[in-house]
Amino acid sequence: MKHILLAFFLTFCLTTHARHYQVVVVGGGTSGVCAAVQSARLGAKTLLIDATPWLGGMLTAAGVSATDGCYRLPSGMWGDFQAELARHYGSMKALQTGWVSMIQFEPSVGNRIFQSWVSAEPDITYRPQTTWKHLRRTTRGWRLTLVNGTHEERISADYVIDATELGDVAHAAGLPYHVGLDARSETDEPWAPAEAQPVVQDMTYVMILKQYDKPQLIPRPEGYDAREFRNCCINSLNDSNLKTKPWTAEMMMNYGRLPNGKYMINWPLSGNDYYLNDVDYTPFQRDSAERKAKEKSLRFLYFMQNELGMHNLGLAGEYPTADGLPFFPYYREGRRFTGRVLFTLNDMITPYNRPAPLYRTAVAVGDYPVDQHHNEHPVPDLTLPSIPSWGLPLGVFFPRDDNRLILAEKAVSVTNLVNGTSRLQPVVMQIGQVAGTLAAMAVAQKRVPCRLSVRDVQRQLLKTGNYLLPFLDVPRSDALFPVLQRIGVTGILQGRGRHHDWSNETWFDVDSVVQASDVERLFRFYTASSAISTDSVSALIPANLNAETLQQVFARIMKAHQIAGIEHLSTLMHTSLEPYNVPFPTGKISRKVFAIWVDTILNPFAREVDLYGNMVGTSPLS
């Protein structure tokens, strides 16, 4: 009996006296490190755990140290990371060492940058080489057990951010998810296959190599067959019936050339991409299965050394691992969880013509093409459309069935096709920063993240230099930047998206002349009433749009909605332009001037929207 009471007492102590954190970030990857740093910077007591000794995930620990997209959209910590790399290597130009990316760096350098970010935050407790188990939901948060070697520790948290590579935490919480290709009928995306398929993108076990002064030949791998890589580049083993000629070996190597003479080998064309859907495997099963991807990369290295004559090419010693390879493979896809909002390609391509105006809730941006790697497991019934750049809606971060877990990394609520562009590193960094913002604001305001004000979240992100929408006209360092972002997410002035070659863009067109349709959207924003007809709105729009007639428009709206300052409106229209060094117009009005006036005089950004972009608390214009 005494033993039973003692066991009960110890269990009670361990449970009730578990160390408590306000925010726990599971996974120190590309998303997780940004989530933890942002959460701590905003004052939340934050725990960050990762199974490896490195921070940065796919950018560092998995070896993909060549970023994709957002070169002209340096949003938030992604922009800060670019600046840190440029400082380390001397310039942005020094990062352009290979042709696959404008930003390439050594993974160890990226890890050191992320480590410095984390160590600079007193509110972060960082536990490397630490895993977790026994996740349990409580009435006010979570309990879980940390595992480091043989040591275990029970902790509790108000909020958990799932920043794992494959969405393992949300899965353990029992939340519904999707893996693989969605059916066209499920997402209403015409480019999706007719039937859902449990096919994920290829993974890659990346290698970081370099040239040595002497041969670095590795032993012949078991099962090696040179024909496996015969079409990776131009060589004597090429198939004679190839539809397109491969690139040269030099092009293949320079694809991922890194500073200091290193090479990132992440080659999709008959190279080291590997098909494996181990998303739902146990950790033990996953570890065993991923070894096959590693073995393929080593066979590829043997091919390069022996068939292509690159005898002096060998592993660069970039990683403190027994085999010199990264800590884990590069996953392009994991579980995508059912969220309060599902972001589809339709929302991305035609943001202003959708039943739910999700662009009004945008919190992160992307501009990379829809990139899907299915070289090892082809999917015939799949097309990848051209897209403009886009804004990620806030609702994708919130699981439908839990309000104290925040989705990050690649687990956010997007379709499989959207994941082809949202999975890229600059976007995933922003996703992490948004997740950390949500968690810290939830702690500070004592309300669950999905109940936070959309506009308050966007305001906070603008303070940290984050883009809400991907306008290219004005850099984030410009005083006009927050004005365009605020007006952009109201929809009063809409961006012009376009696809040009491999470039996906959105322009605000600041110097274009304001049109009657812009003024009509302004009226509709303030009426938000289906009872008002198109004709009656049109009758409110002046025939000649100049400063005098727009003053009348503003006065009408201010009077109807009891907006202060109507008696000083003329003066306000002059003084509002001064902080931006914009002269008062004497003729036609540019979109830039119109944006400043609307933002300063009417402040439509103050009008709250819900997670679907619908305005809250609207009233008709009298």
Coordinates of C-alpha atoms in Angstrom, one line a residue:
M1 CA 0.0 0.0 0.0
K2 CA 2.9 2.4 0.9
H3 CA 4.4 1.7 -2.6
I4 CA 1.1 2.6 -4.3
L5 CA 0.8 5.8 -2.3
L6 CA 4.4 6.7 -3.1
A7 CA 3.9 6.1 -6.8
F8 CA 0.7 8.2 -6.7
F9 CA 2.5 11.0 -4.9
L10 CA 5.4 11.0 -7.4
T11 CA 3.1 11.0 -10.3
F12 CA 1.1 13.9 -8.8
C13 CA 4.3 15.9 -8.2
L14 CA 5.6 15.3 -11.7
T15 CA 2.2 16.3 -13.2
T16 CA 1.3 19.3 -11.1
H17 CA 4.8 20.7 -11.0
A18 CA 5.8 20.3 -14.6
R19 CA 7.7 23.3 -15.9
H20 CA 5.4 25.7 -17.7
Y21 CA 6.0 27.7 -20.9
Q22 CA 3.7 30.1 -22.5
V23 CA 4.7 28.9 -26.0
V24 CA 6.3 25.7 -27.1
V25 CA 7.7 25.4 -30.6
V26 CA 8.3 21.8 -31.7
G27 CA 10.8 21.8 -34.5
G28 CA 13.8 24.2 -34.9
G29 CA 13.5 24.2 -38.7
T30 CA 13.1 26.9 -41.2
S31 CA 9.7 27.8 -39.7
G32 CA 10.3 26.9 -36.1
V33 CA 13.3 29.1 -35.5
C34 CA 11.5 32.1 -36.8
A35 CA 8.4 31.2 -34.7
A36 CA 10.4 30.9 -31.5
V37 CA 12.4 34.1 -32.1
Q38 CA 9.3 36.2 -32.9
S39 CA 7.3 34.7 -30.0
A40 CA 10.2 35.6 -27.6
R41 CA 10.7 39.1 -29.1
L42 CA 7.0 39.8 -28.4
G43 CA 7.4 38.8 -24.7
A44 CA 6.2 35.2 -24.5
K45 CA 8.2 32.7 -22.4
T46 CA 9.1 30.3 -25.2
L47 CA 10.6 26.8 -25.4
L48 CA 12.2 25.7 -28.7
I49 CA 13.1 22.0 -29.2
D50 CA 14.7 20.2 -32.1
A51 CA 15.9 16.6 -32.6
T52 CA 19.2 17.8 -34.2
P53 CA 22.0 20.0 -32.9
W54 CA 21.4 22.5 -35.7
L55 CA 18.8 25.2 -36.4
G56 CA 17.3 26.0 -39.7
G57 CA 15.7 22.7 -41.0
M58 CA 15.6 22.4 -44.7
L59 CA 17.8 25.5 -45.2
T60 CA 20.6 24.1 -43.1
A61 CA 20.2 20.7 -41.4
A62 CA 18.7 19.1 -44.6
G63 CA 21.3 20.9 -46.8
V64 CA 19.0 23.0 -49.2
S65 CA 21.1 26.1 -48.8
A66 CA 19.8 27.7 -52.0
T67 CA 16.6 29.7 -51.5
D68 CA 13.8 29.8 -54.0
G69 CA 11.9 33.0 -54.7
C70 CA 11.0 36.2 -52.9
Y71 CA 14.2 37.9 -53.9
R72 CA 12.4 41.2 -54.3
L73 CA 10.1 40.6 -51.4
P74 CA 12.4 40.6 -48.3
S75 CA 9.6 40.1 -45.8
G76 CA 10.3 40.1 -42.1
M77 CA 12.9 37.7 -40.9
W78 CA 13.4 36.4 -44.4
G79 CA 14.7 39.8 -45.3
D80 CA 16.8 39.9 -42.1
F81 CA 18.3 36.5 -43.0
Q82 CA 19.3 37.8 -46.5
A83 CA 21.0 40.8 -44.8
E84 CA 22.9 38.6 -42.4
L85 CA 24.2 36.4 -45.3
A86 CA 25.3 39.4 -47.2
R87 CA 27.2 40.7 -44.2
H88 CA 28.9 37.4 -43.7
Y89 CA 30.0 37.0 -47.3
G90 CA 30.5 40.7 -48.1
S91 CA 27.6 41.5 -50.4
M92 CA 24.4 40.1 -52.0
K93 CA 26.4 39.5 -55.2
A94 CA 28.7 37.1 -53.3
L95 CA 25.6 34.9 -52.7
Q96 CA 25.0 34.4 -56.5
T97 CA 27.5 31.5 -56.9
G98 CA 25.2 29.0 -58.7
W99 CA 22.5 29.3 -61.3
V100 CA 19.5 27.8 -59.4
S101 CA 19.2 30.6 -57.0
M102 CA 20.3 34.2 -56.3
I103 CA 21.0 33.4 -52.7
Q104 CA 23.3 30.4 -51.9
F105 CA 25.3 29.8 -48.8
E106 CA 27.0 27.1 -46.8
P107 CA 24.6 25.3 -44.5
S108 CA 26.9 25.7 -41.5
V109 CA 26.8 29.5 -41.9
G110 CA 23.0 29.5 -42.0
N111 CA 23.0 27.4 -38.8
R112 CA 25.3 29.9 -37.1
I113 CA 23.0 32.8 -38.0
F114 CA 20.0 31.1 -36.6
Q115 CA 21.8 30.0 -33.5
S116 CA 22.8 33.7 -32.9
W117 CA 19.2 34.8 -33.3
V118 CA 18.0 32.3 -30.7
S119 CA 20.8 32.9 -28.2
A120 CA 20.1 36.6 -28.3
E121 CA 16.6 36.2 -26.9
P122 CA 16.5 35.8 -23.1
D123 CA 12.9 34.6 -23.3
I124 CA 13.8 31.5 -25.3
T125 CA 14.8 28.2 -23.7
Y126 CA 16.4 26.2 -26.4
R127 CA 16.8 22.4 -26.2
P128 CA 18.7 20.9 -29.1
Q129 CA 18.8 17.1 -29.6
T130 CA 15.5 16.8 -27.8
T131 CA 12.4 15.0 -28.9
W132 CA 8.9 14.8 -27.4
K133 CA 6.2 12.2 -26.6
H134 CA 2.9 11.8 -24.7
L135 CA 1.3 15.0 -26.1
R136 CA -2.0 15.6 -24.2
R137 CA -4.5 18.3 -24.4
T138 CA -5.7 20.0 -21.2
T139 CA -8.5 22.5 -20.7
R140 CA -6.0 25.4 -20.8
G141 CA -3.2 24.1 -23.1
W142 CA -1.0 21.1 -23.4
R143 CA 1.2 18.7 -21.5
L144 CA 4.0 16.8 -23.2
T145 CA 7.2 15.0 -22.2
L146 CA 10.6 16.0 -23.5
V147 CA 13.2 13.3 -24.2
N148 CA 17.0 14.0 -24.3
G149 CA 19.0 10.8 -24.3
T150 CA 17.8 9.0 -21.2
H151 CA 16.5 12.1 -19.5
E152 CA 12.8 12.8 -19.6
E153 CA 11.0 16.0 -18.4
R154 CA 7.3 16.8 -18.3
I155 CA 6.3 20.3 -19.3
S156 CA 3.1 22.2 -19.9
A157 CA 2.3 25.0 -22.4
D158 CA -0.5 27.5 -23.2
Y159 CA 0.1 27.1 -26.9
V160 CA 2.0 24.7 -29.1
I161 CA 3.3 25.5 -32.6
D162 CA 3.8 22.5 -34.8
A163 CA 6.9 23.4 -36.8
T164 CA 7.9 19.8 -37.5
E165 CA 8.9 18.8 -41.0
L166 CA 5.8 16.5 -41.5
G167 CA 3.2 17.8 -39.1
D168 CA 3.8 15.2 -36.4
V169 CA 2.5 17.2 -33.5
A170 CA -0.9 18.1 -34.9
H171 CA -1.2 14.5 -36.0
A172 CA -0.5 13.3 -32.5
A173 CA -3.2 15.7 -31.3
G174 CA -5.7 13.8 -33.5
L175 CA -6.3 16.6 -36.0
P176 CA -7.6 15.8 -39.5
Y177 CA -5.2 16.2 -42.4
H178 CA -4.5 15.5 -46.1
V179 CA -1.5 13.8 -47.6
G180 CA -0.8 13.7 -51.4
L181 CA -2.7 14.9 -54.4
D182 CA -6.2 16.3 -53.8
A183 CA -9.1 15.5 -56.1
R184 CA -10.4 18.2 -58.4
S185 CA -13.8 17.8 -56.8
E186 CA -12.4 18.5 -53.3
T187 CA -10.6 21.7 -54.1
D188 CA -12.4 23.0 -57.2
E189 CA -9.0 23.5 -58.8
P190 CA -9.2 22.7 -62.5
W191 CA -5.5 21.7 -62.6
A192 CA -5.8 19.0 -59.9
P193 CA -6.2 15.4 -60.9
A194 CA -9.7 13.9 -61.3
E195 CA -9.1 11.5 -58.4
A196 CA -7.2 12.0 -55.1
Q197 CA -3.9 10.1 -55.0
P198 CA -1.7 9.3 -52.0
V199 CA 1.4 10.5 -54.0
V200 CA 3.7 13.0 -52.4
Q201 CA 6.6 14.9 -54.0
D202 CA 10.0 13.3 -54.2
M203 CA 12.3 13.8 -51.3
T204 CA 16.1 14.3 -51.6
Y205 CA 19.0 13.4 -49.4
V206 CA 21.2 16.4 -50.3
M207 CA 25.0 16.2 -50.4
I208 CA 27.4 19.1 -49.8
L209 CA 30.5 18.3 -51.8
K210 CA 33.8 19.9 -52.7
Q211 CA 36.9 19.3 -54.9
Y212 CA 40.0 18.0 -53.1
D213 CA 43.6 17.9 -54.2
K214 CA 43.5 14.1 -54.3
P215 CA 41.0 11.4 -55.1
Q216 CA 38.1 10.9 -52.7
L217 CA 36.7 7.7 -54.2
I218 CA 34.1 6.0 -52.0
P219 CA 33.6 2.2 -52.0
R220 CA 31.2 0.9 -54.6
P221 CA 27.7 1.0 -53.0
E222 CA 25.7 -2.1 -52.8
G223 CA 23.2 -2.4 -55.7
Y224 CA 25.0 0.2 -57.8
D225 CA 24.0 0.3 -61.4
A226 CA 25.4 3.2 -63.6
R227 CA 22.2 3.1 -65.7
E228 CA 20.3 4.6 -62.8
F229 CA 21.9 8.0 -63.4
R230 CA 22.7 7.7 -67.1
N231 CA 20.6 10.8 -68.1
C232 CA 21.6 13.1 -65.2
C233 CA 23.9 15.0 -67.7
I234 CA 25.6 14.6 -71.0
N235 CA 27.7 11.5 -70.8
S236 CA 28.5 8.3 -72.7
L237 CA 25.6 6.4 -71.1
N238 CA 22.8 8.7 -72.3
D239 CA 19.8 7.0 -73.8
S240 CA 19.7 7.5 -77.6
N241 CA 15.9 8.1 -77.5
L242 CA 15.8 11.0 -75.1
K243 CA 13.3 13.6 -76.1
T244 CA 15.4 16.5 -74.8
K245 CA 19.2 16.6 -74.5
P246 CA 20.5 16.7 -70.9
W247 CA 22.6 19.5 -69.6
T248 CA 26.3 19.3 -69.3
A249 CA 28.1 18.0 -66.2
E250 CA 29.4 21.5 -65.6
M251 CA 25.8 22.9 -65.6
M252 CA 24.7 20.1 -63.2
M253 CA 27.5 20.9 -60.8
N254 CA 27.1 24.7 -61.0
Y255 CA 23.3 24.4 -60.4
G256 CA 23.9 24.4 -56.6
R257 CA 27.4 25.9 -56.4
L258 CA 28.0 27.4 -53.0
P259 CA 30.5 29.9 -51.7
N260 CA 34.0 28.7 -50.9
G261 CA 34.0 26.1 -53.7
K262 CA 31.3 23.8 -52.3
Y263 CA 28.5 22.2 -54.2
M264 CA 24.9 21.5 -53.1
I265 CA 23.8 18.3 -54.9
N266 CA 20.0 18.5 -55.0
W267 CA 19.7 17.4 -58.7
P268 CA 16.1 16.4 -59.8
L269 CA 17.0 15.2 -63.4
S270 CA 17.9 11.5 -63.0
G271 CA 19.9 12.5 -59.9
N272 CA 19.2 12.1 -56.2
D273 CA 15.5 12.8 -56.0
Y274 CA 13.9 9.8 -54.3
Y275 CA 10.2 8.8 -54.0
L276 CA 9.1 7.7 -50.6
N277 CA 5.8 8.4 -48.8
D278 CA 6.8 7.9 -45.2
V279 CA 4.7 10.7 -43.8
D280 CA 2.6 8.3 -41.7
Y281 CA 5.4 6.0 -40.7
T282 CA 6.5 5.6 -37.1
P283 CA 9.9 7.4 -36.3
F284 CA 11.6 4.0 -36.4
Q285 CA 10.0 3.0 -39.8
R286 CA 10.8 6.5 -41.2
D287 CA 14.4 6.3 -40.1
S288 CA 14.9 3.0 -41.8
A289 CA 13.1 4.0 -45.0
E290 CA 15.0 7.3 -45.4
R291 CA 18.2 5.3 -45.4
K292 CA 17.3 4.3 -48.9
A293 CA 17.2 7.9 -50.0
K294 CA 20.7 8.3 -48.5
E295 CA 21.9 5.3 -50.3
K296 CA 20.7 6.6 -53.6
S297 CA 22.6 9.9 -53.1
L298 CA 25.8 7.9 -52.3
R299 CA 25.3 5.9 -55.5
F300 CA 25.0 9.2 -57.3
L301 CA 28.3 10.4 -55.8
Y302 CA 29.9 7.1 -56.9
F303 CA 28.5 7.7 -60.4
M304 CA 30.0 11.2 -60.5
Q305 CA 33.4 10.0 -59.3
N306 CA 33.7 7.0 -61.6
E307 CA 31.5 7.5 -64.7
L308 CA 32.0 11.3 -65.0
G309 CA 35.7 11.2 -63.9
M310 CA 35.2 13.5 -60.9
H311 CA 37.7 11.5 -58.8
N312 CA 38.6 14.4 -56.5
L313 CA 35.0 15.3 -55.7
G314 CA 34.0 14.2 -52.2
L315 CA 31.8 15.1 -49.2
A316 CA 32.8 18.5 -47.8
G317 CA 32.7 17.7 -44.1
E318 CA 29.9 20.3 -43.7
Y319 CA 28.1 18.2 -41.1
P320 CA 29.1 16.8 -37.7
T321 CA 27.5 13.5 -38.7
A322 CA 29.2 10.1 -38.8
D323 CA 28.7 9.8 -42.6
G324 CA 29.2 13.5 -43.5
L325 CA 25.6 13.8 -44.8
P326 CA 22.8 16.1 -43.6
F327 CA 20.8 15.2 -40.5
F328 CA 17.7 14.3 -42.5
P329 CA 16.4 14.4 -46.1
Y330 CA 14.7 17.4 -47.7
Y331 CA 11.0 16.9 -47.5
R332 CA 8.9 18.9 -50.0
E333 CA 5.6 17.8 -48.5
G334 CA 4.1 16.6 -45.3
R335 CA 0.7 16.5 -43.7
R336 CA -1.6 19.5 -44.6
F337 CA -4.1 20.0 -41.8
T338 CA -7.8 20.9 -42.2
G339 CA -8.0 24.6 -41.2
R340 CA -10.6 27.2 -40.6
V341 CA -9.7 28.4 -44.1
L342 CA -8.4 26.4 -47.1
F343 CA -6.2 28.3 -49.5
T344 CA -6.5 27.1 -53.1
L345 CA -5.0 28.0 -56.4
N346 CA -8.2 29.7 -57.3
D347 CA -7.8 32.1 -54.4
M348 CA -4.2 32.7 -55.5
I349 CA -4.8 33.3 -59.2
T350 CA -8.0 35.4 -59.0
P351 CA -7.9 36.9 -55.4
Y352 CA -10.4 39.7 -56.2
N353 CA -13.0 37.5 -57.8
R354 CA -13.7 34.9 -55.1
P355 CA -16.7 34.2 -52.8
A356 CA -14.4 34.9 -49.8
P357 CA -12.0 37.8 -50.2
L358 CA -9.2 36.0 -48.4
Y359 CA -6.6 38.6 -49.6
R360 CA -7.9 41.0 -47.0
T361 CA -6.5 38.7 -44.3
A362 CA -3.1 38.2 -45.9
V363 CA -0.1 37.9 -43.6
A364 CA 2.8 36.4 -45.8
V365 CA 3.8 36.5 -49.4
G366 CA 5.2 34.2 -52.1
D367 CA 6.2 34.4 -55.7
Y368 CA 7.7 31.1 -56.8
P369 CA 6.0 29.0 -59.5
V370 CA 3.9 26.0 -58.5
D371 CA 6.9 23.6 -58.4
Q372 CA 6.1 19.9 -58.0
H373 CA 8.8 17.2 -58.0
H374 CA 7.4 14.0 -59.4
N375 CA 10.3 12.7 -61.4
E376 CA 10.5 9.4 -59.6
H377 CA 6.7 8.8 -59.4
P378 CA 5.1 10.6 -62.4
V379 CA 1.6 11.8 -62.1
P380 CA 0.0 12.0 -65.6
D381 CA -3.3 13.7 -64.7
L382 CA -1.7 16.9 -63.3
T383 CA -1.1 20.3 -64.7
L384 CA 0.8 23.2 -63.1
P385 CA -0.6 26.6 -64.0
S386 CA 1.1 30.0 -64.2
I387 CA 0.4 32.2 -61.2
P388 CA 1.0 35.8 -60.0
S389 CA 2.7 36.5 -56.7
W390 CA 0.3 36.0 -53.8
G391 CA -0.7 36.7 -50.2
L392 CA -1.2 33.9 -47.7
P393 CA -4.5 34.2 -45.6
L394 CA -4.4 34.1 -41.9
G395 CA -7.0 31.4 -41.5
V396 CA -4.7 28.7 -42.8
F397 CA -2.7 28.7 -39.5
F398 CA -5.7 27.6 -37.3
P399 CA -6.7 23.9 -37.2
R400 CA -10.4 23.5 -37.5
D401 CA -10.6 21.3 -34.4
D402 CA -8.3 22.9 -31.9
N403 CA -7.7 26.5 -30.8
R404 CA -4.5 26.1 -28.8
L405 CA -2.3 24.6 -31.6
I406 CA -0.9 26.8 -34.4
L407 CA 0.2 25.3 -37.7
A408 CA 3.5 26.2 -39.2
E409 CA 6.2 24.8 -41.6
K410 CA 4.3 22.9 -44.4
A411 CA 1.4 21.9 -42.2
V412 CA -0.8 25.0 -42.9
S413 CA -4.2 24.5 -44.5
V414 CA -3.4 24.8 -48.2
T415 CA -4.1 22.5 -51.1
N416 CA -1.5 20.1 -52.5
L417 CA -1.0 22.4 -55.6
V418 CA -0.6 25.5 -53.4
N419 CA 2.0 23.6 -51.4
G420 CA 4.0 23.6 -54.6
T421 CA 4.8 27.3 -54.0
S422 CA 4.1 27.8 -50.3
R423 CA 6.6 25.1 -49.3
L424 CA 9.6 27.2 -50.4
Q425 CA 12.0 28.5 -47.8
P426 CA 11.3 32.2 -47.8
V427 CA 7.6 31.6 -47.4
V428 CA 8.1 29.0 -44.7
M429 CA 10.3 31.5 -42.7
Q430 CA 7.4 34.0 -42.9
I431 CA 4.9 31.3 -41.9
G432 CA 7.1 30.7 -38.8
Q433 CA 7.2 34.4 -38.0
V434 CA 3.4 34.7 -38.3
A435 CA 2.9 31.6 -36.1
G436 CA 5.2 33.1 -33.4
T437 CA 3.3 36.4 -33.7
L438 CA 0.0 34.7 -33.2
A439 CA 1.2 32.8 -30.1
A440 CA 2.7 35.8 -28.4
M441 CA -0.3 38.0 -29.1
A442 CA -2.6 35.2 -27.8
V443 CA -0.6 35.1 -24.6
A444 CA -0.6 38.9 -24.1
Q445 CA -4.3 39.4 -24.9
K446 CA -5.4 36.2 -23.1
R447 CA -7.5 35.0 -26.0
V448 CA -7.0 32.0 -28.3
P449 CA -5.2 32.8 -31.6
C450 CA -8.1 32.3 -33.9
R451 CA -10.0 35.0 -32.0
L452 CA -7.4 37.7 -32.4
S453 CA -8.2 40.7 -34.5
V454 CA -7.0 40.1 -38.1
R455 CA -6.1 43.8 -38.3
D456 CA -4.2 43.7 -35.1
V457 CA -2.1 40.8 -36.3
Q458 CA -1.4 42.6 -39.6
R459 CA -0.5 45.8 -37.7
Q460 CA 2.1 43.8 -35.7
L461 CA 3.5 42.2 -38.8
L462 CA 3.9 45.6 -40.5
K463 CA 5.9 46.8 -37.5
T464 CA 8.4 44.0 -38.1
G465 CA 8.8 44.7 -41.8
N466 CA 6.5 41.9 -43.1
Y467 CA 4.7 42.1 -46.4
L468 CA 1.0 41.4 -46.3
L469 CA 0.6 41.5 -50.1
P470 CA 3.4 41.2 -52.6
F471 CA 3.5 44.7 -54.1
L472 CA 6.8 45.4 -55.9
D473 CA 6.4 49.1 -56.3
V474 CA 7.8 50.3 -53.0
P475 CA 10.4 48.6 -50.8
R476 CA 9.7 47.9 -47.1
S477 CA 12.2 50.6 -46.2
D478 CA 10.1 53.3 -47.9
A479 CA 7.7 55.3 -45.7
L480 CA 4.9 54.6 -48.2
F481 CA 5.3 50.8 -47.7
P482 CA 2.8 50.4 -44.8
V483 CA 0.3 52.7 -46.6
L484 CA 0.2 50.5 -49.7
Q485 CA 0.0 47.3 -47.6
R486 CA -2.9 48.7 -45.5
I487 CA -4.9 49.9 -48.5
G488 CA -4.1 46.8 -50.4
V489 CA -5.7 44.5 -47.9
T490 CA -8.9 46.6 -47.9
G491 CA -9.3 45.9 -51.6
I492 CA -10.1 49.5 -52.3
L493 CA -7.1 49.7 -54.6
Q494 CA -6.3 46.3 -56.1
G495 CA -3.0 44.9 -57.3
R496 CA -2.2 43.9 -60.8
G497 CA -0.8 40.3 -60.9
R498 CA 1.1 39.0 -63.8
H499 CA 3.3 36.0 -64.8
H500 CA 6.3 36.9 -66.9
D501 CA 8.7 34.1 -67.9
W502 CA 9.6 32.6 -64.5
S503 CA 8.8 35.8 -62.7
N504 CA 5.4 36.0 -60.8
E505 CA 4.6 39.5 -59.8
T506 CA 2.0 41.9 -58.4
W507 CA 2.1 45.6 -58.9
F508 CA 0.2 48.4 -57.1
D509 CA 0.9 50.8 -60.0
V510 CA 1.4 53.7 -57.7
D511 CA 1.9 56.2 -60.5
S512 CA -1.1 55.2 -62.6
V513 CA -4.1 57.5 -62.6
V514 CA -6.9 56.6 -60.2
Q515 CA -10.0 55.3 -62.0
A516 CA -13.8 55.6 -61.4
S517 CA -13.7 51.8 -60.6
D518 CA -11.3 52.6 -57.7
V519 CA -13.7 55.2 -56.3
E520 CA -16.6 52.8 -56.8
R521 CA -14.8 50.3 -54.6
L522 CA -14.2 53.0 -52.0
F523 CA -18.0 53.6 -51.9
R524 CA -18.8 49.9 -51.8
F525 CA -16.3 49.4 -49.0
Y526 CA -18.2 51.9 -46.9
T527 CA -21.7 50.8 -47.9
A528 CA -21.1 47.0 -47.8
S529 CA -24.8 46.7 -48.5
S530 CA -26.3 44.5 -51.2
A531 CA -29.3 46.7 -51.2
I532 CA -27.6 49.5 -53.0
S533 CA -27.6 49.1 -56.7
T534 CA -24.8 49.5 -59.2
D535 CA -26.5 52.5 -60.7
S536 CA -26.9 54.4 -57.4
V537 CA -23.2 53.8 -56.6
S538 CA -22.2 55.0 -60.0
A539 CA -24.2 58.2 -59.5
L540 CA -22.0 59.0 -56.5
I541 CA -18.8 59.1 -58.6
P542 CA -17.7 62.4 -60.0
A543 CA -17.2 62.6 -63.7
N544 CA -13.8 64.4 -63.3
L545 CA -11.6 62.9 -60.6
N546 CA -9.4 65.7 -59.2
A547 CA -8.6 67.0 -55.8
E548 CA -11.7 69.0 -55.5
T549 CA -14.2 66.3 -56.5
L550 CA -12.4 63.7 -54.4
Q551 CA -12.7 66.1 -51.4
Q552 CA -16.5 65.9 -51.9
V553 CA -16.3 62.1 -52.0
F554 CA -14.3 62.0 -48.7
A555 CA -16.7 64.5 -47.1
R556 CA -19.7 62.4 -47.9
I557 CA -18.2 59.3 -46.5
M558 CA -16.9 61.1 -43.4
K559 CA -20.3 62.6 -42.7
A560 CA -22.1 59.3 -43.1
H561 CA -19.8 57.4 -40.8
Q562 CA -19.1 60.3 -38.4
I563 CA -15.3 60.4 -39.2
A564 CA -13.7 63.3 -37.5
G565 CA -11.9 66.1 -39.3
I566 CA -14.4 67.1 -42.0
E567 CA -14.0 70.7 -41.1
H568 CA -10.2 70.6 -41.8
L569 CA -10.5 68.2 -44.8
S570 CA -8.9 70.6 -47.3
T571 CA -5.9 71.2 -45.1
L572 CA -5.6 67.5 -44.2
M573 CA -5.5 66.6 -47.9
H574 CA -2.4 68.9 -48.3
T575 CA -0.6 67.9 -45.1
S576 CA -1.1 64.2 -45.4
L577 CA 1.2 64.1 -48.5
E578 CA 4.1 65.9 -46.8
P579 CA 5.6 62.9 -44.8
Y580 CA 5.9 61.0 -48.2
N581 CA 7.4 64.0 -50.1
V582 CA 4.6 63.8 -52.6
P583 CA 3.5 67.2 -54.1
F584 CA -0.1 68.2 -54.0
P585 CA -1.7 67.3 -57.4
T586 CA -3.0 70.0 -59.7
G587 CA -4.6 67.7 -62.2
K588 CA -5.3 64.0 -62.4
I589 CA -4.8 62.0 -59.2
S590 CA -2.3 59.1 -59.0
R591 CA -3.1 55.9 -57.2
K592 CA -0.3 56.8 -54.8
V593 CA -1.9 60.1 -53.8
F594 CA -5.3 58.4 -53.6
A595 CA -3.9 55.7 -51.4
I596 CA -2.4 58.2 -49.0
W597 CA -5.6 60.2 -48.8
V598 CA -7.8 57.2 -48.2
D599 CA -5.4 55.8 -45.6
T600 CA -4.9 59.1 -43.7
I601 CA -8.3 60.6 -43.9
L602 CA -10.7 57.6 -43.8
N603 CA -8.5 54.9 -42.3
P604 CA -10.4 52.0 -43.8
F605 CA -7.8 49.5 -42.4
A606 CA -9.4 50.2 -39.0
R607 CA -12.5 48.3 -40.1
E608 CA -12.2 44.8 -38.9
V609 CA -12.6 41.7 -41.1
D610 CA -13.2 38.0 -40.1
L611 CA -11.0 35.1 -41.2
Y612 CA -12.8 34.9 -44.5
G613 CA -12.2 38.6 -45.3
N614 CA -15.7 39.7 -44.7
M615 CA -16.0 43.1 -43.1
V616 CA -17.3 43.1 -39.5
G617 CA -19.7 45.8 -38.2
T618 CA -20.4 47.5 -41.5
S619 CA -23.2 50.0 -42.1
P620 CA -24.8 51.4 -45.3
L621 CA -23.8 54.8 -46.6
S622 CA -26.6 57.4 -46.1

